[in-house]
Coordinates of C-alpha atoms in Angstrom, one line a residue:
Chain V
M1 CA 0.0 0.0 0.0
T2 CA 3.0 2.3 0.4
D3 CA 3.4 1.9 -3.3
L4 CA -0.2 3.3 -3.9
L5 CA 0.4 6.2 -1.5
D6 CA 3.8 7.0 -3.2
F7 CA 2.0 6.8 -6.5
A8 CA -0.8 9.1 -5.2
R9 CA 1.6 11.6 -3.7
G10 CA 4.0 11.5 -6.5
P11 CA 3.2 11.1 -10.2
A12 CA -0.6 11.2 -9.8
L13 CA -0.6 14.4 -7.9
Q14 CA 2.0 16.0 -10.1
F15 CA 0.2 14.9 -13.3
S16 CA -3.2 16.1 -12.0
L17 CA -1.8 19.4 -10.9
A18 CA -0.1 19.9 -14.3
V19 CA -3.4 19.2 -16.1
F20 CA -5.2 21.5 -13.6
V21 CA -2.8 24.4 -14.2
F22 CA -2.4 23.9 -18.0
G23 CA -6.1 23.4 -18.4
V24 CA -7.2 26.4 -16.4
V25 CA -4.7 28.6 -18.2
W26 CA -5.6 27.3 -21.6
R27 CA -9.4 27.8 -21.0
L28 CA -8.9 31.3 -19.6
V29 CA -6.4 32.5 -22.2
S30 CA -8.5 31.2 -25.0
L31 CA -11.5 33.2 -23.8
L32 CA -9.6 36.3 -22.8
F33 CA -7.9 36.5 -26.2
M34 CA -11.0 36.1 -28.3
P35 CA -11.9 39.2 -30.4
R36 CA -14.3 41.5 -28.6
L37 CA -16.5 44.1 -30.0
K38 CA -15.7 47.5 -28.6
D39 CA -18.8 49.3 -27.2
K40 CA -19.3 52.5 -29.1
S41 CA -22.4 53.7 -27.2
A42 CA -21.9 56.9 -25.2
I43 CA -21.2 56.0 -21.6
R44 CA -23.8 57.4 -19.1
S45 CA -22.4 60.5 -17.3
G46 CA -21.3 59.9 -13.8
A47 CA -20.4 56.2 -14.5
K48 CA -17.6 54.7 -12.3
P49 CA -14.3 53.6 -13.7
T50 CA -14.9 50.3 -15.5
M51 CA -12.5 48.2 -13.3
I52 CA -14.1 49.5 -10.1
A53 CA -17.6 48.7 -11.4
A54 CA -16.5 45.2 -12.5
V55 CA -14.9 44.4 -9.0
A56 CA -17.9 46.0 -7.2
E57 CA -20.3 43.7 -9.2
F58 CA -18.2 40.6 -8.3
F59 CA -18.8 41.3 -4.6
R60 CA -22.4 42.4 -5.1
R61 CA -23.4 39.2 -6.7
M62 CA -22.2 37.3 -3.6
L63 CA -25.7 37.6 -2.2
P64 CA -29.0 38.0 -4.1
K65 CA -30.9 41.2 -4.0
P66 CA -33.8 41.4 -1.5
E67 CA -36.2 41.2 -4.4
F68 CA -35.0 37.7 -5.2
A69 CA -33.9 36.5 -1.8
K70 CA -37.0 34.7 -0.8
R71 CA -37.3 32.6 -4.1
T72 CA -33.7 31.7 -4.2
R73 CA -33.2 31.2 -0.5
F74 CA -32.4 27.4 -0.5
T75 CA -30.0 27.6 -3.4
T76 CA -28.3 30.7 -2.0
I77 CA -27.8 29.4 1.6
N78 CA -27.0 25.9 0.6
G79 CA -24.6 27.2 -2.0
W80 CA -22.9 29.3 0.6
V81 CA -22.7 26.4 3.1
F82 CA -20.9 23.9 0.8
H83 CA -18.6 26.5 -0.8
L84 CA -17.6 27.8 2.7
G85 CA -17.4 24.4 4.0
L86 CA -15.0 23.3 1.2
A87 CA -12.9 26.4 1.6
I88 CA -12.6 25.9 5.4
I89 CA -11.6 22.2 5.0
V90 CA -9.2 22.8 2.1
L91 CA -7.5 25.8 3.7
T92 CA -7.5 25.2 7.5
F93 CA -7.2 21.4 8.0
A94 CA -3.7 20.9 9.5
P95 CA -2.4 18.5 6.9
H96 CA -3.7 20.6 4.1
V97 CA -1.9 23.6 5.6
L98 CA 1.3 21.7 5.6
F99 CA 0.6 20.5 2.0
I100 CA 0.0 24.0 0.8
K101 CA 3.2 25.2 2.6
S102 CA 5.2 22.5 0.9
L103 CA 3.9 23.7 -2.5
T104 CA 3.9 27.4 -2.1
G105 CA 5.9 28.2 1.1
L106 CA 2.8 30.0 2.5
T107 CA 1.3 29.0 5.8
W108 CA -1.2 30.0 8.4
P109 CA -2.8 28.5 11.6
A110 CA -4.9 25.5 11.2
L111 CA -8.3 24.8 12.9
P112 CA -8.7 22.0 15.5
N113 CA -9.5 18.7 13.9
I114 CA -12.9 18.6 15.7
V115 CA -14.0 21.8 14.0
I116 CA -12.9 20.3 10.6
F117 CA -14.9 17.2 11.2
A118 CA -17.9 19.1 12.1
V119 CA -17.5 21.3 8.9
G120 CA -16.9 18.2 6.8
G121 CA -20.1 16.7 8.1
V122 CA -22.1 19.8 7.3
T123 CA -20.5 20.1 3.9
V124 CA -21.4 16.5 3.0
V125 CA -25.0 17.1 4.1
S126 CA -25.1 20.3 2.1
L127 CA -23.8 18.6 -1.1
I128 CA -26.3 15.8 -0.7
L129 CA -29.1 18.3 -0.3
A130 CA -27.8 20.1 -3.5
L131 CA -28.0 16.8 -5.3
A132 CA -31.4 16.1 -4.0
H133 CA -32.6 19.5 -5.0
R134 CA -31.2 18.9 -8.5
L135 CA -32.9 15.6 -8.8
S136 CA -36.2 16.7 -7.5
S137 CA -36.7 20.2 -9.0
P138 CA -38.3 20.1 -12.5
V139 CA -36.2 23.2 -13.4
L140 CA -32.9 21.7 -12.3
K141 CA -33.7 18.2 -13.7
L142 CA -34.3 19.8 -17.1
I143 CA -31.2 22.0 -17.3
S144 CA -28.8 19.6 -15.7
T145 CA -26.2 17.9 -17.8
M146 CA -23.7 15.1 -17.1
D147 CA -21.2 17.7 -16.2
D148 CA -23.3 18.6 -13.2
Y149 CA -23.4 15.0 -11.8
V150 CA -19.8 14.3 -12.6
T151 CA -18.8 17.5 -10.9
W152 CA -20.9 16.6 -7.8
V153 CA -19.2 13.2 -7.6
V154 CA -15.7 14.5 -7.9
T155 CA -16.5 17.3 -5.4
I156 CA -18.0 15.1 -2.6
T157 CA -15.5 12.2 -3.0
P158 CA -12.5 14.1 -1.7
V159 CA -14.6 15.2 1.3
L160 CA -15.8 11.7 2.1
T161 CA -12.4 10.0 1.6
G162 CA -10.8 12.8 3.6
L163 CA -13.2 12.3 6.5
A164 CA -12.6 8.5 6.3
A165 CA -8.8 9.0 6.2
A166 CA -8.8 11.4 9.1
S167 CA -11.1 9.0 11.1
H168 CA -9.0 5.9 10.2
V169 CA -12.3 4.2 9.2
G170 CA -12.3 0.9 7.4
L171 CA -9.0 0.5 5.8
R172 CA -5.4 1.1 6.7
Y173 CA -4.5 4.8 7.2
E174 CA -2.0 4.7 4.3
T175 CA -4.6 3.2 2.0
L176 CA -7.3 5.7 3.0
L177 CA -4.9 8.5 2.6
A178 CA -3.8 7.3 -0.9
I179 CA -7.5 7.0 -2.0
H180 CA -8.1 10.5 -0.6
I181 CA -5.2 12.0 -2.5
L182 CA -6.2 10.1 -5.7
S183 CA -9.7 11.6 -5.4
I184 CA -8.2 15.0 -5.2
C185 CA -6.2 14.2 -8.3
V186 CA -9.4 13.3 -10.1
F187 CA -10.9 16.6 -8.9
F188 CA -7.9 18.5 -10.3
V189 CA -8.1 16.7 -13.6
W190 CA -11.7 17.4 -14.0
F191 CA -11.6 20.9 -12.9
P192 CA -10.7 22.6 -16.2
F193 CA -13.0 20.5 -18.2
G194 CA -16.3 20.8 -16.4
K195 CA -18.3 23.4 -14.4
L196 CA -15.7 23.6 -11.6
M197 CA -14.2 26.2 -13.9
H198 CA -16.8 28.6 -12.7
G199 CA -14.4 29.2 -9.8
F200 CA -12.3 31.3 -12.2
L201 CA -15.0 32.2 -14.9
V202 CA -17.0 34.0 -12.2
F203 CA -14.4 36.8 -12.2
L204 CA -14.9 37.2 -16.1
T205 CA -18.7 37.1 -16.1
R206 CA -19.5 39.2 -13.1
G207 CA -16.9 41.7 -14.1
E208 CA -18.3 41.9 -17.7
M209 CA -21.8 42.3 -16.3
G210 CA -20.6 45.1 -13.9
A211 CA -19.0 46.9 -16.7
Q212 CA -22.1 46.8 -18.8
L213 CA -24.4 47.8 -16.0
N214 CA -22.0 50.7 -15.1
R215 CA -21.9 51.9 -18.7
R216 CA -25.6 52.1 -18.8
G217 CA -26.0 53.6 -15.3
I218 CA -28.0 50.7 -14.0
K219 CA -27.9 50.2 -10.3
L220 CA -29.0 46.6 -9.4
Chain M
M1 CA -39.4 21.1 -41.5
L2 CA -36.0 22.8 -41.7
T3 CA -33.6 21.8 -44.4
T4 CA -30.1 20.7 -43.7
E5 CA -28.9 23.9 -45.2
Q6 CA -31.0 26.0 -42.7
V7 CA -29.7 24.1 -39.8
Q8 CA -26.2 24.7 -41.0
I9 CA -26.8 28.4 -41.5
A10 CA -28.0 28.6 -37.9
A11 CA -25.1 26.7 -36.6
D12 CA -22.7 28.8 -38.6
K13 CA -24.4 32.0 -37.3
F14 CA -24.2 30.7 -33.7
T15 CA -20.5 30.2 -34.1
A16 CA -20.0 33.6 -35.7
L17 CA -21.9 35.3 -32.9
T18 CA -20.0 33.8 -30.0
G19 CA -17.1 36.3 -29.7
G20 CA -15.3 37.4 -26.6
N21 CA -18.3 39.3 -25.2
I22 CA -20.5 36.3 -25.1
A23 CA -18.2 33.2 -24.9
P24 CA -17.5 33.5 -21.2
Y25 CA -21.2 33.6 -20.5
L26 CA -21.7 30.4 -22.4
E27 CA -19.0 28.6 -20.4
A28 CA -20.0 29.8 -16.9
C29 CA -23.6 28.6 -16.3
V30 CA -23.6 26.4 -13.2
H31 CA -27.2 25.3 -13.8
C32 CA -28.4 26.6 -10.5
G33 CA -31.9 27.5 -11.9
Q34 CA -32.2 30.8 -10.2
C35 CA -33.0 32.4 -13.4
A36 CA -36.3 30.5 -13.5
E37 CA -37.4 32.3 -10.3
A38 CA -36.9 35.7 -12.0
C39 CA -38.7 34.8 -15.3
H40 CA -42.4 35.9 -15.6
F41 CA -43.1 33.0 -18.1
Y42 CA -42.0 30.5 -15.5
E43 CA -43.7 32.5 -12.7
A44 CA -46.9 32.6 -14.6
T45 CA -47.0 28.9 -15.8
G46 CA -44.6 26.9 -13.6
D47 CA -43.4 25.3 -16.8
A48 CA -39.7 24.4 -16.5
R49 CA -39.2 24.8 -20.2
Y50 CA -39.3 28.5 -19.8
T51 CA -36.2 28.5 -17.6
P52 CA -34.0 31.1 -19.1
A53 CA -30.8 28.9 -18.9
Y54 CA -32.7 26.4 -20.9
K55 CA -33.1 28.9 -23.7
L56 CA -29.4 29.0 -24.2
V57 CA -29.0 25.3 -25.1
P58 CA -28.8 25.6 -28.8
I59 CA -26.2 28.4 -28.9
T60 CA -24.2 26.8 -26.1
R61 CA -24.2 23.4 -28.0
A62 CA -22.9 25.1 -31.2
W63 CA -20.3 26.9 -29.2
K64 CA -19.1 23.8 -27.4
R65 CA -19.0 21.9 -30.7
S66 CA -17.1 24.4 -32.8
K67 CA -15.3 27.1 -30.9
S68 CA -15.0 26.4 -27.2
P69 CA -11.4 26.0 -25.9
L70 CA -12.4 22.4 -25.3
S71 CA -14.0 21.8 -28.8
W72 CA -10.9 19.9 -30.0
F73 CA -12.0 17.0 -27.9
G74 CA -14.9 16.7 -30.4
L75 CA -17.4 15.7 -27.8
G76 CA -19.9 18.6 -28.3
K77 CA -23.3 17.8 -29.7
T78 CA -24.2 19.1 -33.1
V79 CA -27.2 21.5 -33.6
K80 CA -30.2 19.5 -34.8
T81 CA -33.3 20.3 -36.8
E82 CA -35.6 19.1 -34.1
E83 CA -33.7 21.1 -31.5
L84 CA -34.1 24.4 -33.4
E85 CA -37.8 23.8 -34.0
E86 CA -38.4 22.8 -30.4
W87 CA -36.6 26.0 -29.2
Q88 CA -38.3 28.5 -31.5
D89 CA -41.1 29.4 -29.1
L90 CA -38.6 29.6 -26.2
I91 CA -36.4 32.1 -28.1
F92 CA -39.3 34.1 -29.5
D93 CA -42.7 33.7 -27.9
S94 CA -41.5 33.2 -24.3
C95 CA -38.6 35.6 -24.0
T96 CA -39.1 39.3 -23.8
M97 CA -35.4 39.9 -23.2
C98 CA -36.4 41.8 -20.1
G99 CA -33.2 41.0 -18.3
R100 CA -34.6 39.9 -14.9
C101 CA -32.8 36.6 -15.3
S102 CA -29.6 38.5 -16.0
A103 CA -30.2 40.5 -12.8
V104 CA -30.6 37.5 -10.6
C105 CA -27.9 35.2 -12.1
P106 CA -25.3 34.7 -9.4
M107 CA -22.7 34.2 -12.1
G108 CA -23.5 37.5 -13.7
I109 CA -24.5 35.9 -17.1
D110 CA -26.3 38.3 -19.4
I111 CA -28.9 35.7 -20.5
S112 CA -31.1 38.2 -22.4
A113 CA -28.2 39.3 -24.5
I114 CA -27.5 35.8 -25.5
V115 CA -31.2 35.3 -26.4
A116 CA -30.9 38.3 -28.7
A117 CA -27.9 36.7 -30.4
T118 CA -29.8 33.4 -30.7
R119 CA -32.6 35.2 -32.5
Q120 CA -30.1 36.3 -35.1
A121 CA -29.1 32.7 -35.9
F122 CA -32.8 31.6 -36.0
A123 CA -33.6 34.6 -38.2
A124 CA -30.7 33.7 -40.5
A125 CA -32.1 30.2 -40.9
G126 CA -35.5 31.6 -41.8
M127 CA -37.1 30.9 -38.5
G128 CA -39.3 32.9 -36.2
P129 CA -43.1 33.6 -35.9
E130 CA -44.3 34.5 -39.2
D131 CA -46.4 37.5 -38.3
F132 CA -43.6 39.0 -36.2
M133 CA -41.0 38.4 -38.9
Q134 CA -43.3 40.0 -41.5
A135 CA -43.7 43.1 -39.2
A136 CA -40.0 43.3 -39.2
E137 CA -39.9 43.0 -43.0
N138 CA -42.4 45.9 -43.1
V139 CA -39.5 48.1 -41.9
R140 CA -37.8 47.6 -45.3
T141 CA -40.8 47.8 -47.5
K142 CA -43.1 50.3 -45.5
G143 CA -40.7 52.1 -43.3
S144 CA -42.3 50.7 -40.1
P145 CA -43.6 47.5 -38.6
L146 CA -47.2 48.8 -38.6
G147 CA -47.0 50.2 -42.1
L148 CA -46.5 53.9 -41.0
T149 CA -45.0 55.2 -44.3
S150 CA -43.7 58.6 -44.6
N151 CA -46.9 59.8 -46.3
K152 CA -49.0 58.2 -43.6
L153 CA -47.0 60.0 -41.0
V154 CA -47.7 63.3 -42.6
D155 CA -51.4 62.5 -43.0
R156 CA -51.7 61.5 -39.3
L157 CA -49.8 64.5 -38.1
E158 CA -52.0 66.8 -40.2
W159 CA -55.1 65.1 -38.8
L160 CA -53.8 65.5 -35.2
E161 CA -53.0 69.1 -35.9
D162 CA -56.6 69.7 -37.0
E163 CA -58.0 67.7 -34.2
N164 CA -56.1 69.4 -31.5
D165 CA -55.5 72.9 -32.9
M166 CA -51.8 72.7 -32.8
E167 CA -48.8 72.6 -35.2
F168 CA -46.2 69.9 -35.5
P169 CA -42.8 71.0 -36.9
L170 CA -41.7 68.7 -39.6
D171 CA -38.2 68.5 -41.2
K172 CA -37.3 71.8 -39.4
K173 CA -33.6 72.3 -40.0
G174 CA -31.8 73.8 -37.1
A175 CA -34.1 72.5 -34.4
E176 CA -32.3 71.3 -31.3
I177 CA -34.4 68.2 -30.9
L178 CA -35.4 65.4 -33.2
L179 CA -38.6 63.7 -31.8
T180 CA -39.2 60.2 -33.0
V181 CA -42.4 58.2 -32.7
S182 CA -43.4 54.6 -32.2
S183 CA -45.8 53.5 -34.9
I184 CA -47.8 51.8 -32.1
E185 CA -48.3 55.3 -30.7
M186 CA -49.2 56.8 -34.1
M187 CA -51.7 54.1 -35.0
K188 CA -53.1 53.2 -31.6
Y189 CA -52.3 55.9 -29.1
P190 CA -52.1 59.2 -31.1
D191 CA -52.9 61.2 -27.9
S192 CA -49.3 60.3 -26.8
I193 CA -48.0 62.1 -29.9
V194 CA -50.1 65.1 -29.1
A195 CA -49.1 65.0 -25.4
M196 CA -45.4 65.0 -26.3
G197 CA -45.9 67.9 -28.7
K198 CA -47.8 69.9 -26.0
L199 CA -45.1 69.3 -23.4
L200 CA -42.2 70.3 -25.7
D201 CA -44.2 73.4 -26.9
H202 CA -45.0 74.3 -23.3
A203 CA -41.3 74.2 -22.3
G204 CA -40.3 76.2 -25.3
V205 CA -38.2 73.6 -26.9
S206 CA -37.0 73.9 -30.5
W207 CA -38.0 70.5 -31.9
T208 CA -39.1 68.8 -35.0
F209 CA -40.3 65.5 -36.5
S210 CA -38.6 64.1 -39.6
T211 CA -40.2 62.5 -42.6
K212 CA -37.0 60.6 -43.2
G213 CA -36.2 59.3 -39.7
Y214 CA -39.3 58.9 -37.6
E215 CA -39.8 55.4 -36.6
A216 CA -38.1 54.7 -33.3
T217 CA -39.1 51.1 -32.8
N218 CA -36.6 48.6 -34.2
F219 CA -38.2 45.3 -35.1
G220 CA -35.2 44.5 -37.1
F221 CA -33.2 44.2 -33.8
L222 CA -36.0 42.4 -32.0
S223 CA -36.3 39.8 -34.8
G224 CA -32.6 39.2 -35.1
K225 CA -32.5 40.6 -38.6
M226 CA -29.6 42.9 -38.2
D227 CA -29.7 44.4 -41.7
L228 CA -33.1 45.8 -40.8
A229 CA -31.9 46.9 -37.4
K230 CA -29.2 48.8 -39.1
L231 CA -31.7 50.2 -41.7
G232 CA -33.8 51.5 -38.8
V233 CA -30.9 53.1 -37.0
T234 CA -29.5 54.5 -40.2
R235 CA -32.7 56.4 -41.1
I236 CA -32.8 58.2 -37.8
V237 CA -29.1 58.9 -37.7
E238 CA -29.2 60.3 -41.3
A239 CA -32.2 62.5 -40.5
A240 CA -30.6 63.8 -37.4
E241 CA -27.4 64.6 -39.2
E242 CA -29.3 66.3 -42.0
L243 CA -31.3 68.4 -39.7
D244 CA -28.3 69.0 -37.5
V245 CA -30.0 68.3 -34.2
K246 CA -28.2 67.9 -30.9
T247 CA -30.5 65.4 -29.3
V248 CA -32.7 62.5 -30.6
V249 CA -35.6 62.0 -28.2
I250 CA -37.2 58.5 -28.1
P251 CA -40.9 58.4 -27.4
E252 CA -42.6 56.2 -25.0
C253 CA -41.2 52.8 -26.2
G254 CA -38.9 50.8 -24.2
H255 CA -37.0 48.8 -26.8
A256 CA -36.7 51.7 -29.1
Y257 CA -34.8 53.5 -26.3
G258 CA -32.7 50.4 -25.6
V259 CA -31.7 49.9 -29.2
M260 CA -31.0 53.5 -30.1
R261 CA -29.3 54.5 -26.8
W262 CA -27.2 51.4 -26.1
S263 CA -26.9 49.5 -29.4
G264 CA -27.3 52.2 -32.1
A265 CA -23.7 53.0 -32.4
N266 CA -22.6 49.4 -32.3
I267 CA -25.1 48.5 -35.1
L268 CA -24.0 51.5 -37.1
G269 CA -20.3 50.9 -36.4
R270 CA -19.5 54.5 -35.3
K271 CA -20.3 56.8 -32.4
L272 CA -23.6 58.6 -32.7
P273 CA -23.2 62.4 -33.4
F274 CA -26.0 63.4 -31.1
E275 CA -27.3 62.6 -27.6
V276 CA -30.1 59.9 -27.2
L277 CA -32.7 60.5 -24.5
H278 CA -35.9 58.8 -23.6
I279 CA -38.8 61.2 -23.4
T280 CA -38.9 60.7 -19.7
E281 CA -35.2 61.6 -19.4
F282 CA -35.7 64.6 -21.6
L283 CA -38.8 65.8 -19.7
A284 CA -36.9 65.3 -16.4
D285 CA -34.2 67.6 -17.7
L286 CA -36.9 70.2 -18.5
K287 CA -38.4 69.8 -15.0
R288 CA -35.0 70.3 -13.5
A289 CA -34.7 73.4 -15.5
G290 CA -38.0 74.7 -14.2
K291 CA -39.6 74.6 -17.7
L292 CA -42.6 72.3 -16.8
K293 CA -45.5 73.8 -14.8
L294 CA -47.9 71.1 -13.8
K295 CA -51.1 70.9 -11.7
P296 CA -51.0 68.2 -9.1
L297 CA -52.3 64.7 -10.4
K298 CA -55.4 63.6 -8.5
G299 CA -56.0 60.0 -7.7
S300 CA -53.9 57.1 -6.7
I301 CA -51.4 55.8 -9.3
T302 CA -48.6 53.4 -9.6
Y303 CA -45.8 53.1 -12.3
H304 CA -45.0 50.2 -14.5
D305 CA -41.3 50.2 -15.4
P306 CA -40.7 49.3 -19.0
C307 CA -37.7 46.8 -18.8
Q308 CA -35.6 48.4 -21.5
I309 CA -35.9 51.8 -19.9
S310 CA -35.4 50.8 -16.3
R311 CA -33.6 47.4 -15.8
R312 CA -31.8 47.4 -19.1
G313 CA -31.7 51.1 -19.8
G314 CA -30.6 52.8 -16.6
A315 CA -33.3 55.4 -16.7
A316 CA -35.7 54.2 -13.9
D317 CA -35.2 57.4 -11.9
A318 CA -36.4 59.8 -14.7
A319 CA -40.1 58.8 -14.5
R320 CA -40.0 58.9 -10.6
Y321 CA -38.5 62.3 -10.7
L322 CA -41.4 63.5 -13.0
L323 CA -43.9 61.9 -10.7
D324 CA -42.3 63.4 -7.5
D325 CA -44.4 66.5 -6.5
F326 CA -46.7 65.9 -9.4
A327 CA -48.6 62.7 -8.5
E328 CA -50.4 63.5 -5.1
D329 CA -50.8 59.8 -4.3
F330 CA -48.0 57.8 -5.9
R331 CA -47.6 54.1 -4.8
E332 CA -44.6 51.9 -5.8
M333 CA -45.2 48.3 -6.8
T334 CA -43.4 45.5 -5.2
P335 CA -41.0 44.7 -6.7
T336 CA -40.3 47.9 -8.6
A337 CA -38.0 49.9 -10.7
N338 CA -35.0 47.7 -11.8
F339 CA -36.7 44.6 -10.4
N340 CA -40.3 45.3 -11.6
W341 CA -42.0 42.5 -13.5
C342 CA -42.2 42.7 -17.3
C343 CA -45.6 43.3 -19.0
G344 CA -45.1 40.1 -21.0
G345 CA -45.1 41.7 -24.4
G346 CA -41.5 43.2 -24.7
G347 CA -38.9 41.9 -27.2
G348 CA -41.5 41.9 -29.9
V349 CA -43.6 39.2 -28.1
Q350 CA -46.5 41.7 -28.3
A351 CA -46.5 41.2 -32.1
M352 CA -46.7 37.4 -32.0
A353 CA -50.2 36.1 -32.1
S354 CA -48.9 32.6 -31.0
A355 CA -47.9 34.2 -27.7
T356 CA -51.3 35.8 -26.9
D357 CA -52.5 33.3 -24.2
L358 CA -49.1 33.3 -22.6
R359 CA -49.1 37.1 -22.4
H360 CA -52.4 37.1 -20.7
K361 CA -51.2 34.6 -18.1
V362 CA -48.1 36.8 -17.4
F363 CA -50.3 39.9 -17.1
K364 CA -51.8 38.4 -14.0
I365 CA -48.5 39.0 -12.2
K366 CA -49.0 42.7 -13.0
M367 CA -52.6 42.7 -11.9
D368 CA -51.6 41.3 -8.6
Q369 CA -48.8 43.9 -8.3
V370 CA -51.1 46.8 -9.0
E371 CA -53.9 45.5 -6.8
A372 CA -51.5 45.1 -3.9
T373 CA -50.6 48.8 -4.1
G374 CA -54.3 49.8 -4.0
A375 CA -53.7 52.3 -6.7
D376 CA -56.6 53.0 -9.1
T377 CA -54.5 53.6 -12.1
M378 CA -51.3 52.4 -13.6
V379 CA -49.2 54.6 -15.8
S380 CA -46.2 53.7 -17.9
S381 CA -43.9 55.1 -20.4
C382 CA -44.0 52.5 -23.2
A383 CA -46.6 52.2 -25.8
N384 CA -45.6 48.6 -26.4
C385 CA -46.2 47.7 -22.7
R386 CA -49.4 49.7 -22.9
L387 CA -50.8 47.8 -25.8
T388 CA -49.8 44.5 -24.2
M389 CA -51.5 45.5 -21.0
D390 CA -54.5 47.0 -22.7
E391 CA -55.2 43.7 -24.5
S392 CA -54.8 41.8 -21.3
I393 CA -57.0 44.2 -19.4
A394 CA -59.8 43.6 -21.9
H395 CA -59.1 39.8 -21.8
W396 CA -59.4 39.7 -18.0
K397 CA -62.1 42.4 -17.8
W398 CA -59.9 44.2 -15.2
D399 CA -61.3 47.3 -13.7
H400 CA -58.1 49.3 -13.2
G401 CA -57.0 52.3 -15.4
L402 CA -54.0 52.3 -17.6
N403 CA -52.4 55.5 -19.0
S404 CA -49.3 57.0 -20.4
L405 CA -47.1 59.2 -18.3
V406 CA -46.7 61.8 -21.0
E407 CA -50.5 62.0 -21.5
V408 CA -51.2 62.4 -17.7
M409 CA -48.6 65.2 -17.7
A410 CA -49.9 67.0 -20.7
E411 CA -53.5 66.8 -19.3
N412 CA -52.2 68.6 -16.3
L413 CA -50.1 71.3 -17.8
I414 CA -50.6 74.8 -16.4
E415 CA -51.2 76.8 -19.6

């Protein structure tokens, strides 16, 4: 099993990170370098500088406007829960902090394991609720694609395998850790090809929308 | 049944339209479904097919197949005949391009702009509701979707002059303002034309109509026939240049404002040599300058925001400024201004007979909104909204009043 762990920590992780970096850069560069039409309409007087408007719109869309809050409550709250949960687990679990330090040299304090376990549990429940919603809502069933389901699987698997590894449940620790790392490798490989890319694309789309609204003097 | 050639034309057009402005939007949808909650067609029917994100399927497929950074994998689905036929009513009859979905989208995807692009591909393939596409063609042959030719314009203006004992300046070189018309107003609500004339005369504005560039509506844009869109814009621009005006004023028509103000220069390929203002913006400027003297408006009223003026146009404040200190009992709807519900007839849907029942269903949302305010009368600043709502009011035998903002203002001028 040490062989499997070595494989996971070594070539598998290196390959998946390479795919992740190359894929993300390729996809972003391809989009950013596409020819764009320059807007020739007269900008509304009093508009903010475009970059400020783009950044402001990025933050503004973090929460729905009150007019939509009630109708989108579940999606918004549940979305926040699993995004925050994933962020807390990835960034503040002690072994992850060490891993990030080994990659980047950057470090910060970790949260106690018990907190991470609790957050992990909440995140798993939240992701299961997200899937249940997708499978039960006529709207979501209609617009969902294979990408949505594959992305769900590659997102929840590292959380489940991570919880199992940290709890030493079922198999030997080394085996559980190897499976956990391999599940993360799958996540990295899938990232540039599926909707996980929204983690980067969100900066482009919200920014573009912010620029457009600002040009027209629309305050949403 | 579409031919293979038509499908290929649509697919090619999809590909051509997906430039850097739209491509990130097509890549970024996370299928959260929040756009459905903002769409009046979904709200009124509960039919998941009306989900705005679902309307993007054909153009997204074409993009992923042919141009996306990942297209070299060759896994994207091709655009199919059945798919285009199935989506026609979603792209035309059940999307007013009101932009509510774009406002709610947590990713910031401008869904309504993508629907507009999709219409271009459908139009190129010869698709679209027949009556609506014919109305667009009328722009080429008759100068206007409702057949308001230059001669008819002159006749109608002369008739209105006689009826109202007033004069309409026509082709007056050196005027500061070129006032355009919506043929919907001219044919169905001529009192709006008279009202605008009275308000401008009251304020001492130097203005004129033009026999060359008068039609403000742009069915070419709405139908996706961009050659016609350009023709409509060009007529007004050439008339404005010939008359040497400083400002072109768009009448009470939402999309006419949206097209000329925000797309006109892009359609034409050069900056417009004049300012474009909606009539409410222009009147608000006159009011700020102290040039409008109005008696207080009696009775309770509420205001319906035309989507292309408020949410998509950035001019929601103008109408409210006009109503402030004028309407004695003004009551806002919930939601209002940039989040107000659409009338159901924008984006050319008003002109599609196939969408009539759907429009009536959507109007029930507006009825509920107005009734919740307790106001007796709803006013708006779009003749297209007004026509849509008038038809639905008759259909539902609703007992509330509907009026135009310029008309209620003109009726209360202090002479």
